[in-house]
Amino acid sequence: MTNLAETKHLLKDLVGFPSISGKPNKDIIEYISKYLAKFNVKTSIDAHHDGKRFNLLATIGPEKDGGVVLSSHLDVVPANPNLWLSDPFILREKKHRLIGRGALDMKGFLACTLAMTEKYKAIEEKLNKPIHFALTFDEEVGSFGAAQFGKFFDRLGFLPKIAIIGEPTGMEPFIGHKAIIELTSEITGSTGHASNTRGKVNAICVASKMITKIEEIAKTCSQKPEKNSSFEPPYSTFNIGKVNGGEARNIIPNFCNFLWEIRPVPSDDGQSLLKLINNWVEGSLLPDLQSIDPKANVKTTLLADVPGMEARPQSSAMRLIQRLWTNSAPRVVSFGTDGGYFQKYGIETIIFGPGKMSQMHQPEEYISEFEIEDCLKFLIKLGNYMISDEKF
Ligand SMILES: [Zn+2]
């Protein structure tokens, strides 16, 4: 018997916390800690240096190396209420669909794992390898919680063998993803009336030159696709996502900034790609600008550098999913996850969770009851497997 009712109850509460990335998350952490405390589960908290955002690790079974960690991120992307039929942070139920921001990505998996607490606790005596729940902050904006989880494990003194990152994959195994380098570039130009452009640097024009250079490098990458790559597209990509600058038609803009990113394939070094652009700015663009106005400047800041997840089809994490759930061939995914960090720490990692990928970050985001049921069935099998004599 799966505990669907308990899972739905938990999901309703969890969606009720508007835990948007970057915001303090103490309230949702306290709610979860309290829930786990009801079952006497050991929990540890790991604070971000701002003291406002937290990771949590809960352990059922022995506190030692090995075992499985079920990982969920606590943050959600923002929700524009105009695009929703009702308040995105009040879970709504319609035709077996549970609708709300984060219902799918990824409080759905989180609710399923928490709902298993009682069942896992009942077999704790028989567990010779632990089952952990790892909860992270700020996955959606650069996996900042996962970035400090390695030190958290060091402090706790144990490392799980396998991590299941429960992002929505329709309960299909995904074993790899590209890295993401997130950047912002700020251009300082000169102020002045549009009628007198002599000796002035137009910040928007500088941004456009830099964007053209980025596009050029992007084109070169697209002409050198990875051989036998499973990624789509099979080359490193660049995106300029947002540009800000200027005041009025007749004012020379003295400021422009743009947000951009690089998603390198595993065979490319993202930092080297970034260096190509930075070297061009230093060696060519800046001298040109500063010969016009010495105060002109270009500053590129790294916002996040999320490691890619290397595809390892033979990993024990993949074998576990094959044994317990599906023979589907593993695939790679285009979005980033906390998995890159977990793999970097030496944990065999897989992305595997309930719900449709196409629903992620959408208005009216939902997970269905059937998808939750499937996930609960898997988690029950996992519990049985953990007390069996079988090896990973
Ligand atoms: Zn997610």
Tab-separated table of C-alpha atoms and ligand atoms in Angstrom:
chain	number	residue	atom	x	y	z
A	1	MET	CA	0.000	0.000	0.000
A	2	THR	CA	1.352	3.401	-0.915
A	3	ASN	CA	0.687	6.357	1.320
A	4	LEU	CA	-0.813	8.682	-1.271
A	5	ALA	CA	-2.995	10.584	1.204
A	6	GLU	CA	-0.039	11.451	3.434
A	7	THR	CA	2.027	12.490	0.394
A	8	LYS	CA	-0.737	14.790	-0.835
A	9	HIS	CA	-1.062	16.317	2.595
A	10	LEU	CA	2.692	16.978	2.727
A	11	LEU	CA	2.721	18.380	-0.800
A	12	LYS	CA	-0.048	20.816	0.054
A	13	ASP	CA	1.950	22.131	3.022
A	14	LEU	CA	5.239	22.277	1.093
A	15	VAL	CA	3.746	24.188	-1.854
A	16	GLY	CA	2.336	26.635	0.720
A	17	PHE	CA	5.875	27.888	1.415
A	18	PRO	CA	6.748	30.263	-1.443
A	19	SER	CA	10.388	29.160	-1.277
A	20	ILE	CA	11.592	31.115	-4.323
A	21	SER	CA	15.332	30.839	-4.989
A	22	GLY	CA	17.453	33.359	-3.136
A	23	LYS	CA	14.873	33.951	-0.395
A	24	PRO	CA	15.410	32.827	3.222
A	25	ASN	CA	14.140	29.240	3.633
A	26	LYS	CA	14.107	28.850	7.421
A	27	ASP	CA	10.335	28.296	7.564
A	28	ILE	CA	10.247	25.315	5.169
A	29	ILE	CA	13.351	23.844	6.844
A	30	GLU	CA	11.648	24.102	10.243
A	31	TYR	CA	8.481	22.498	8.915
A	32	ILE	CA	10.446	19.527	7.518
A	33	SER	CA	12.634	19.214	10.633
A	34	LYS	CA	9.515	19.085	12.786
A	35	TYR	CA	7.952	16.438	10.568
A	36	LEU	CA	11.091	14.262	10.735
A	37	ALA	CA	11.389	14.795	14.489
A	38	LYS	CA	7.949	13.195	14.927
A	39	PHE	CA	9.571	9.945	13.772
A	40	ASN	CA	12.832	10.482	15.687
A	41	VAL	CA	14.880	10.887	12.525
A	42	LYS	CA	18.378	12.336	12.917
A	43	THR	CA	18.706	15.604	11.013
A	44	SER	CA	21.593	17.993	10.494
A	45	ILE	CA	21.433	21.531	9.194
A	46	ASP	CA	24.026	23.322	7.102
A	47	ALA	CA	23.743	27.099	6.822
A	48	HIS	CA	24.765	29.332	3.953
A	49	HIS	CA	27.203	32.010	5.141
A	50	ASP	CA	24.379	34.580	5.033
A	51	GLY	CA	22.681	32.595	7.812
A	52	LYS	CA	19.352	32.745	5.965
A	53	ARG	CA	19.357	29.722	3.708
A	54	PHE	CA	19.897	26.140	4.759
A	55	ASN	CA	20.581	22.621	3.528
A	56	LEU	CA	19.286	19.664	5.509
A	57	LEU	CA	20.435	16.059	5.724
A	58	ALA	CA	18.298	13.420	7.435
A	59	THR	CA	19.544	9.899	8.067
A	60	ILE	CA	17.639	6.677	8.672
A	61	GLY	CA	19.917	3.760	9.495
A	62	PRO	CA	23.578	3.796	10.504
A	63	GLU	CA	25.582	7.001	10.169
A	64	LYS	CA	28.340	5.564	8.019
A	65	ASP	CA	29.620	5.518	4.445
A	66	GLY	CA	27.504	3.935	1.719
A	67	GLY	CA	23.775	3.713	1.224
A	68	VAL	CA	21.495	5.925	-0.806
A	69	VAL	CA	20.707	9.605	-0.622
A	70	LEU	CA	17.405	10.869	-2.001
A	71	SER	CA	17.947	14.469	-2.984
A	72	SER	CA	15.465	17.305	-3.536
A	73	HIS	CA	15.937	21.039	-3.868
A	74	LEU	CA	13.739	23.222	-1.697
A	75	ASP	CA	13.635	26.299	-3.907
A	76	VAL	CA	11.200	26.983	-6.718
A	77	VAL	CA	11.240	29.364	-9.674
A	78	PRO	CA	9.022	32.478	-9.417
A	79	ALA	CA	5.380	32.321	-10.518
A	80	ASN	CA	3.644	35.175	-12.319
A	81	PRO	CA	0.134	35.054	-10.775
A	82	ASN	CA	-1.363	36.507	-13.974
A	83	LEU	CA	-0.522	33.288	-15.788
A	84	TRP	CA	-2.105	31.045	-13.145
A	85	LEU	CA	-5.799	30.327	-12.691
A	86	SER	CA	-5.429	30.852	-8.937
A	87	ASP	CA	-2.772	31.455	-6.251
A	88	PRO	CA	0.276	29.392	-7.358
A	89	PHE	CA	1.254	28.781	-3.723
A	90	ILE	CA	-2.038	27.159	-2.735
A	91	LEU	CA	-2.103	23.578	-3.995
A	92	ARG	CA	-5.181	22.922	-6.124
A	93	GLU	CA	-6.537	19.555	-7.113
A	94	LYS	CA	-8.274	18.941	-10.422
A	95	LYS	CA	-8.926	15.647	-12.196
A	96	HIS	CA	-6.146	13.813	-10.313
A	97	ARG	CA	-3.727	16.660	-10.987
A	98	LEU	CA	-2.083	18.547	-8.134
A	99	ILE	CA	-1.395	22.046	-9.374
A	100	GLY	CA	0.954	24.584	-7.767
A	101	ARG	CA	4.390	26.165	-8.105
A	102	GLY	CA	6.897	23.475	-7.205
A	103	ALA	CA	4.271	20.692	-7.079
A	104	LEU	CA	6.402	18.978	-9.723
A	105	ASP	CA	9.829	20.666	-9.523
A	106	MET	CA	10.555	19.345	-7.088
A	107	LYS	CA	8.381	19.266	-4.034
A	108	GLY	CA	6.567	16.283	-5.580
A	109	PHE	CA	9.568	14.025	-5.066
A	110	LEU	CA	10.290	15.697	-1.734
A	111	ALA	CA	6.746	14.953	-0.482
A	112	CYS	CA	7.079	11.317	-1.634
A	113	THR	CA	10.376	10.826	0.221
A	114	LEU	CA	9.129	12.492	3.399
A	115	ALA	CA	5.972	10.371	3.274
A	116	MET	CA	8.232	7.298	3.366
A	117	THR	CA	9.741	8.321	6.719
A	118	GLU	CA	7.476	6.105	8.802
A	119	LYS	CA	8.002	3.048	6.566
A	120	TYR	CA	11.781	3.525	6.442
A	121	LYS	CA	11.921	4.140	10.161
A	122	ALA	CA	10.094	0.822	10.721
A	123	ILE	CA	12.930	-1.059	8.974
A	124	GLU	CA	15.746	0.997	10.485
A	125	GLU	CA	16.986	-1.849	12.721
A	126	LYS	CA	17.461	-4.042	9.653
A	127	LEU	CA	19.300	-1.411	7.606
A	128	ASN	CA	23.027	-1.966	7.452
A	129	LYS	CA	23.395	0.885	4.960
A	130	PRO	CA	21.707	4.250	5.519
A	131	ILE	CA	18.934	5.979	3.599
A	132	HIS	CA	19.384	9.751	3.614
A	133	PHE	CA	17.239	12.656	2.520
A	134	ALA	CA	19.344	15.564	1.235
A	135	LEU	CA	17.574	18.890	0.823
A	136	THR	CA	19.313	21.805	-0.842
A	137	PHE	CA	18.675	25.524	-1.278
A	138	ASP	CA	18.966	27.602	-4.471
A	139	GLU	CA	19.340	24.842	-7.035
A	140	GLU	CA	17.442	26.828	-9.651
A	141	VAL	CA	19.867	29.758	-9.661
A	142	GLY	CA	23.182	27.887	-9.632
A	143	SER	CA	23.060	24.914	-7.210
A	144	PHE	CA	24.498	27.028	-4.396
A	145	GLY	CA	23.230	24.656	-1.692
A	146	ALA	CA	24.687	21.588	-3.410
A	147	ALA	CA	27.957	23.508	-3.874
A	148	GLN	CA	28.536	23.403	-0.109
A	149	PHE	CA	27.193	19.872	0.466
A	150	GLY	CA	30.669	18.338	0.041
A	151	LYS	CA	31.906	20.190	3.115
A	152	PHE	CA	28.673	19.247	4.882
A	153	PHE	CA	29.393	15.533	4.278
A	154	ASP	CA	32.993	16.090	5.470
A	155	ARG	CA	31.677	17.582	8.674
A	156	LEU	CA	29.226	14.700	9.173
A	157	GLY	CA	31.972	12.167	8.498
A	158	PHE	CA	30.276	9.907	5.962
A	159	LEU	CA	29.547	9.795	2.243
A	160	PRO	CA	26.639	8.002	0.549
A	161	LYS	CA	27.397	5.632	-2.312
A	162	ILE	CA	24.446	6.507	-4.533
A	163	ALA	CA	22.474	9.723	-5.031
A	164	ILE	CA	19.064	9.861	-6.651
A	165	ILE	CA	18.235	13.401	-7.720
A	166	GLY	CA	14.450	13.341	-7.989
A	167	GLU	CA	13.996	15.929	-10.729
A	168	PRO	CA	10.984	15.154	-12.937
A	169	THR	CA	12.142	12.639	-15.549
A	170	GLY	CA	8.943	10.598	-15.853
A	171	MET	CA	10.679	7.904	-13.731
A	172	GLU	CA	13.212	7.363	-16.515
A	173	PRO	CA	16.949	7.335	-15.795
A	174	PHE	CA	19.057	10.313	-16.870
A	175	ILE	CA	22.749	10.007	-16.248
A	176	GLY	CA	24.352	13.216	-17.420
A	177	HIS	CA	23.997	16.879	-18.194
A	178	LYS	CA	26.046	19.813	-19.422
A	179	ALA	CA	27.746	22.262	-17.098
A	180	ILE	CA	26.462	25.847	-16.851
A	181	ILE	CA	28.532	28.986	-16.461
A	182	GLU	CA	26.286	31.933	-15.571
A	183	LEU	CA	27.608	35.412	-16.193
A	184	THR	CA	26.799	39.090	-16.176
A	185	SER	CA	28.700	41.725	-18.150
A	186	GLU	CA	28.519	45.422	-17.238
A	187	ILE	CA	29.612	48.093	-19.663
A	188	THR	CA	30.440	51.607	-18.552
A	189	GLY	CA	30.386	54.173	-21.335
A	190	SER	CA	30.186	57.979	-21.510
A	191	THR	CA	27.234	60.270	-20.863
A	192	GLY	CA	26.193	62.949	-23.270
A	193	HIS	CA	23.622	64.431	-25.591
A	194	ALA	CA	22.923	62.308	-28.609
A	195	SER	CA	23.809	65.207	-30.899
A	196	ASN	CA	27.454	65.189	-29.800
A	197	THR	CA	28.952	61.732	-30.052
A	198	ARG	CA	32.570	62.794	-30.511
A	199	GLY	CA	34.783	61.332	-27.769
A	200	LYS	CA	31.910	59.286	-26.346
A	201	VAL	CA	31.530	55.567	-25.812
A	202	ASN	CA	28.007	54.259	-26.323
A	203	ALA	CA	27.576	51.413	-23.801
A	204	ILE	CA	24.817	49.702	-25.788
A	205	CYS	CA	26.990	49.616	-28.922
A	206	VAL	CA	29.826	48.104	-26.892
A	207	ALA	CA	27.454	45.431	-25.547
A	208	SER	CA	26.369	44.635	-29.083
A	209	LYS	CA	30.007	44.223	-30.191
A	210	MET	CA	30.645	41.869	-27.324
A	211	ILE	CA	27.462	39.922	-28.049
A	212	THR	CA	28.555	39.604	-31.690
A	213	LYS	CA	31.885	38.179	-30.507
A	214	ILE	CA	30.088	35.679	-28.250
A	215	GLU	CA	27.921	34.651	-31.198
A	216	GLU	CA	31.027	34.147	-33.322
A	217	ILE	CA	32.522	31.800	-30.731
A	218	ALA	CA	29.164	30.034	-30.394
A	219	LYS	CA	29.181	29.442	-34.141
A	220	THR	CA	32.695	27.986	-34.022
A	221	CYS	CA	31.571	25.594	-31.262
A	222	SER	CA	28.535	24.518	-33.279
A	223	GLN	CA	30.860	23.588	-36.169
A	224	LYS	CA	32.778	21.199	-33.916
A	225	PRO	CA	30.109	18.898	-32.470
A	226	GLU	CA	31.136	16.121	-30.072
A	227	LYS	CA	31.461	12.778	-31.832
A	228	ASN	CA	28.890	10.205	-30.653
A	229	SER	CA	27.513	12.758	-28.229
A	230	SER	CA	24.199	12.010	-26.565
A	231	PHE	CA	23.569	15.724	-25.997
A	232	GLU	CA	21.155	17.725	-28.087
A	233	PRO	CA	22.660	19.887	-29.480
A	234	PRO	CA	25.981	17.980	-29.391
A	235	TYR	CA	28.115	21.108	-28.897
A	236	SER	CA	28.661	23.856	-26.340
A	237	THR	CA	26.028	26.574	-26.477
A	238	PHE	CA	25.863	30.233	-25.461
A	239	ASN	CA	22.841	32.334	-24.677
A	240	ILE	CA	22.357	36.039	-24.111
A	241	GLY	CA	19.286	36.058	-21.873
A	242	LYS	CA	18.651	39.640	-20.842
A	243	VAL	CA	19.915	43.073	-21.803
A	244	ASN	CA	19.433	46.268	-19.841
A	245	GLY	CA	20.569	49.730	-20.780
A	246	GLY	CA	19.853	53.253	-21.951
A	247	GLU	CA	17.440	55.954	-20.909
A	248	ALA	CA	16.071	57.695	-23.977
A	249	ARG	CA	16.526	57.970	-27.736
A	250	ASN	CA	18.423	61.231	-27.489
A	251	ILE	CA	20.796	60.346	-24.636
A	252	ILE	CA	24.063	58.461	-25.154
A	253	PRO	CA	23.779	55.432	-22.878
A	254	ASN	CA	26.599	55.295	-20.338
A	255	PHE	CA	25.571	51.935	-18.968
A	256	CYS	CA	24.491	48.582	-20.326
A	257	ASN	CA	24.549	45.142	-18.822
A	258	PHE	CA	23.571	41.735	-20.060
A	259	LEU	CA	23.055	38.322	-18.517
A	260	TRP	CA	24.465	35.365	-20.415
A	261	GLU	CA	25.512	31.772	-20.038
A	262	ILE	CA	27.720	29.059	-21.496
A	263	ARG	CA	26.652	25.387	-21.471
A	264	PRO	CA	29.757	23.419	-22.370
A	265	VAL	CA	29.657	19.779	-23.457
A	266	PRO	CA	31.914	17.563	-21.300
A	267	SER	CA	34.672	17.544	-23.960
A	268	ASP	CA	34.956	21.377	-23.915
A	269	ASP	CA	36.414	23.344	-21.037
A	270	GLY	CA	33.911	26.080	-20.195
A	271	GLN	CA	36.498	28.248	-18.481
A	272	SER	CA	38.655	28.192	-21.634
A	273	LEU	CA	35.675	29.294	-23.708
A	274	LEU	CA	35.102	32.143	-21.271
A	275	LYS	CA	38.785	33.011	-21.496
A	276	LEU	CA	38.525	33.380	-25.289
A	277	ILE	CA	35.970	36.115	-24.750
A	278	ASN	CA	37.745	37.753	-21.807
A	279	ASN	CA	41.047	37.822	-23.714
A	280	TRP	CA	39.372	39.476	-26.685
A	281	VAL	CA	37.801	42.086	-24.376
A	282	GLU	CA	41.142	42.808	-22.656
A	283	GLY	CA	43.296	42.743	-25.776
A	284	SER	CA	41.071	44.344	-28.362
A	285	LEU	CA	37.774	45.824	-27.187
A	286	LEU	CA	38.954	47.705	-24.082
A	287	PRO	CA	41.977	49.429	-25.673
A	288	ASP	CA	39.674	50.659	-28.478
A	289	LEU	CA	37.122	52.047	-26.011
A	290	GLN	CA	39.641	53.596	-23.670
A	291	SER	CA	41.355	55.389	-26.532
A	292	ILE	CA	38.041	57.230	-26.942
A	293	ASP	CA	37.148	57.608	-23.246
A	294	PRO	CA	39.680	56.403	-20.631
A	295	LYS	CA	36.858	55.841	-18.113
A	296	ALA	CA	35.078	53.311	-20.349
A	297	ASN	CA	35.108	49.799	-18.947
A	298	VAL	CA	33.785	46.248	-19.361
A	299	LYS	CA	33.414	44.002	-16.337
A	300	THR	CA	32.287	40.384	-16.552
A	301	THR	CA	31.272	38.663	-13.322
A	302	LEU	CA	30.818	34.943	-12.779
A	303	LEU	CA	27.446	34.346	-11.082
A	304	ALA	CA	27.592	30.558	-10.925
A	305	ASP	CA	29.672	27.717	-12.273
A	306	VAL	CA	27.598	24.557	-12.008
A	307	PRO	CA	29.558	21.401	-12.813
A	308	GLY	CA	28.276	19.076	-15.516
A	309	MET	CA	27.343	15.507	-14.755
A	310	GLU	CA	29.410	12.993	-16.662
A	311	ALA	CA	27.349	10.166	-18.184
A	312	ARG	CA	28.335	6.831	-16.597
A	313	PRO	CA	25.990	4.161	-17.966
A	314	GLN	CA	27.657	1.402	-15.902
A	315	SER	CA	27.410	3.140	-12.526
A	316	SER	CA	25.908	1.428	-9.496
A	317	ALA	CA	23.240	4.157	-9.478
A	318	MET	CA	22.146	3.121	-12.968
A	319	ARG	CA	22.218	-0.559	-12.017
A	320	LEU	CA	20.018	0.175	-9.015
A	321	ILE	CA	17.365	1.816	-11.198
A	322	GLN	CA	17.561	-1.086	-13.667
A	323	ARG	CA	17.134	-3.622	-10.915
A	324	LEU	CA	14.266	-1.872	-9.186
A	325	TRP	CA	12.372	-0.091	-11.893
A	326	THR	CA	13.112	-0.029	-15.619
A	327	ASN	CA	15.280	-1.367	-18.398
A	328	SER	CA	15.038	1.892	-20.338
A	329	ALA	CA	18.335	3.029	-21.776
A	330	PRO	CA	19.836	5.930	-19.821
A	331	ARG	CA	19.751	9.342	-21.431
A	332	VAL	CA	21.247	12.763	-20.861
A	333	VAL	CA	19.316	15.901	-20.149
A	334	SER	CA	19.752	19.519	-21.222
A	335	PHE	CA	18.987	21.232	-17.900
A	336	GLY	CA	21.428	21.477	-14.992
A	337	THR	CA	20.851	19.815	-11.612
A	338	ASP	CA	22.532	19.388	-8.217
A	339	GLY	CA	23.764	16.038	-9.595
A	340	GLY	CA	26.985	17.492	-11.013
A	341	TYR	CA	28.097	18.430	-7.502
A	342	PHE	CA	27.065	15.098	-5.927
A	343	GLN	CA	29.024	13.243	-8.595
A	344	LYS	CA	32.002	15.541	-8.003
A	345	TYR	CA	31.988	14.513	-4.322
A	346	GLY	CA	32.434	10.884	-5.389
A	347	ILE	CA	28.812	9.728	-5.171
A	348	GLU	CA	27.364	7.653	-8.053
A	349	THR	CA	24.534	9.893	-9.182
A	350	ILE	CA	21.393	9.514	-11.243
A	351	ILE	CA	18.557	11.888	-12.119
A	352	PHE	CA	15.322	10.022	-11.675
A	353	GLY	CA	12.000	11.306	-10.398
A	354	PRO	CA	8.249	11.565	-10.962
A	355	GLY	CA	6.363	13.851	-13.326
A	356	LYS	CA	6.740	15.294	-16.779
A	357	MET	CA	9.843	17.260	-17.697
A	358	SER	CA	7.710	19.385	-20.053
A	359	GLN	CA	5.796	20.737	-17.024
A	360	MET	CA	8.863	22.195	-15.319
A	361	HIS	CA	8.817	25.947	-14.645
A	362	GLN	CA	5.449	26.285	-16.429
A	363	PRO	CA	2.388	28.196	-15.265
A	364	GLU	CA	-0.173	25.741	-13.835
A	365	GLU	CA	2.682	23.313	-13.117
A	366	TYR	CA	1.309	19.992	-11.893
A	367	ILE	CA	2.095	16.463	-10.861
A	368	SER	CA	-0.555	13.766	-11.169
A	369	GLU	CA	-1.637	11.356	-8.440
A	370	PHE	CA	-0.568	8.475	-10.686
A	371	GLU	CA	2.923	9.918	-10.999
A	372	ILE	CA	3.132	10.228	-7.227
A	373	GLU	CA	1.894	6.631	-6.823
A	374	ASP	CA	4.627	5.386	-9.156
A	375	CYS	CA	7.293	7.215	-7.199
A	376	LEU	CA	5.977	5.820	-3.912
A	377	LYS	CA	6.030	2.295	-5.377
A	378	PHE	CA	9.654	2.812	-6.338
A	379	LEU	CA	10.549	4.120	-2.877
A	380	ILE	CA	8.907	1.069	-1.257
A	381	LYS	CA	10.968	-1.208	-3.520
A	382	LEU	CA	14.051	0.747	-2.561
A	383	GLY	CA	13.339	0.169	1.141
A	384	ASN	CA	12.920	-3.589	0.568
A	385	TYR	CA	16.109	-3.667	-1.444
A	386	MET	CA	18.051	-1.841	1.262
A	387	ILE	CA	17.274	-4.546	3.812
A	388	SER	CA	18.009	-7.382	1.405
A	389	ASP	CA	21.415	-9.031	1.085
A	390	GLU	CA	21.793	-7.835	-2.493
A	391	LYS	CA	24.754	-5.612	-3.275
A	392	PHE	CA	24.654	-2.398	-5.301
B	1	ZN	ZN	14.314	21.190	-10.268
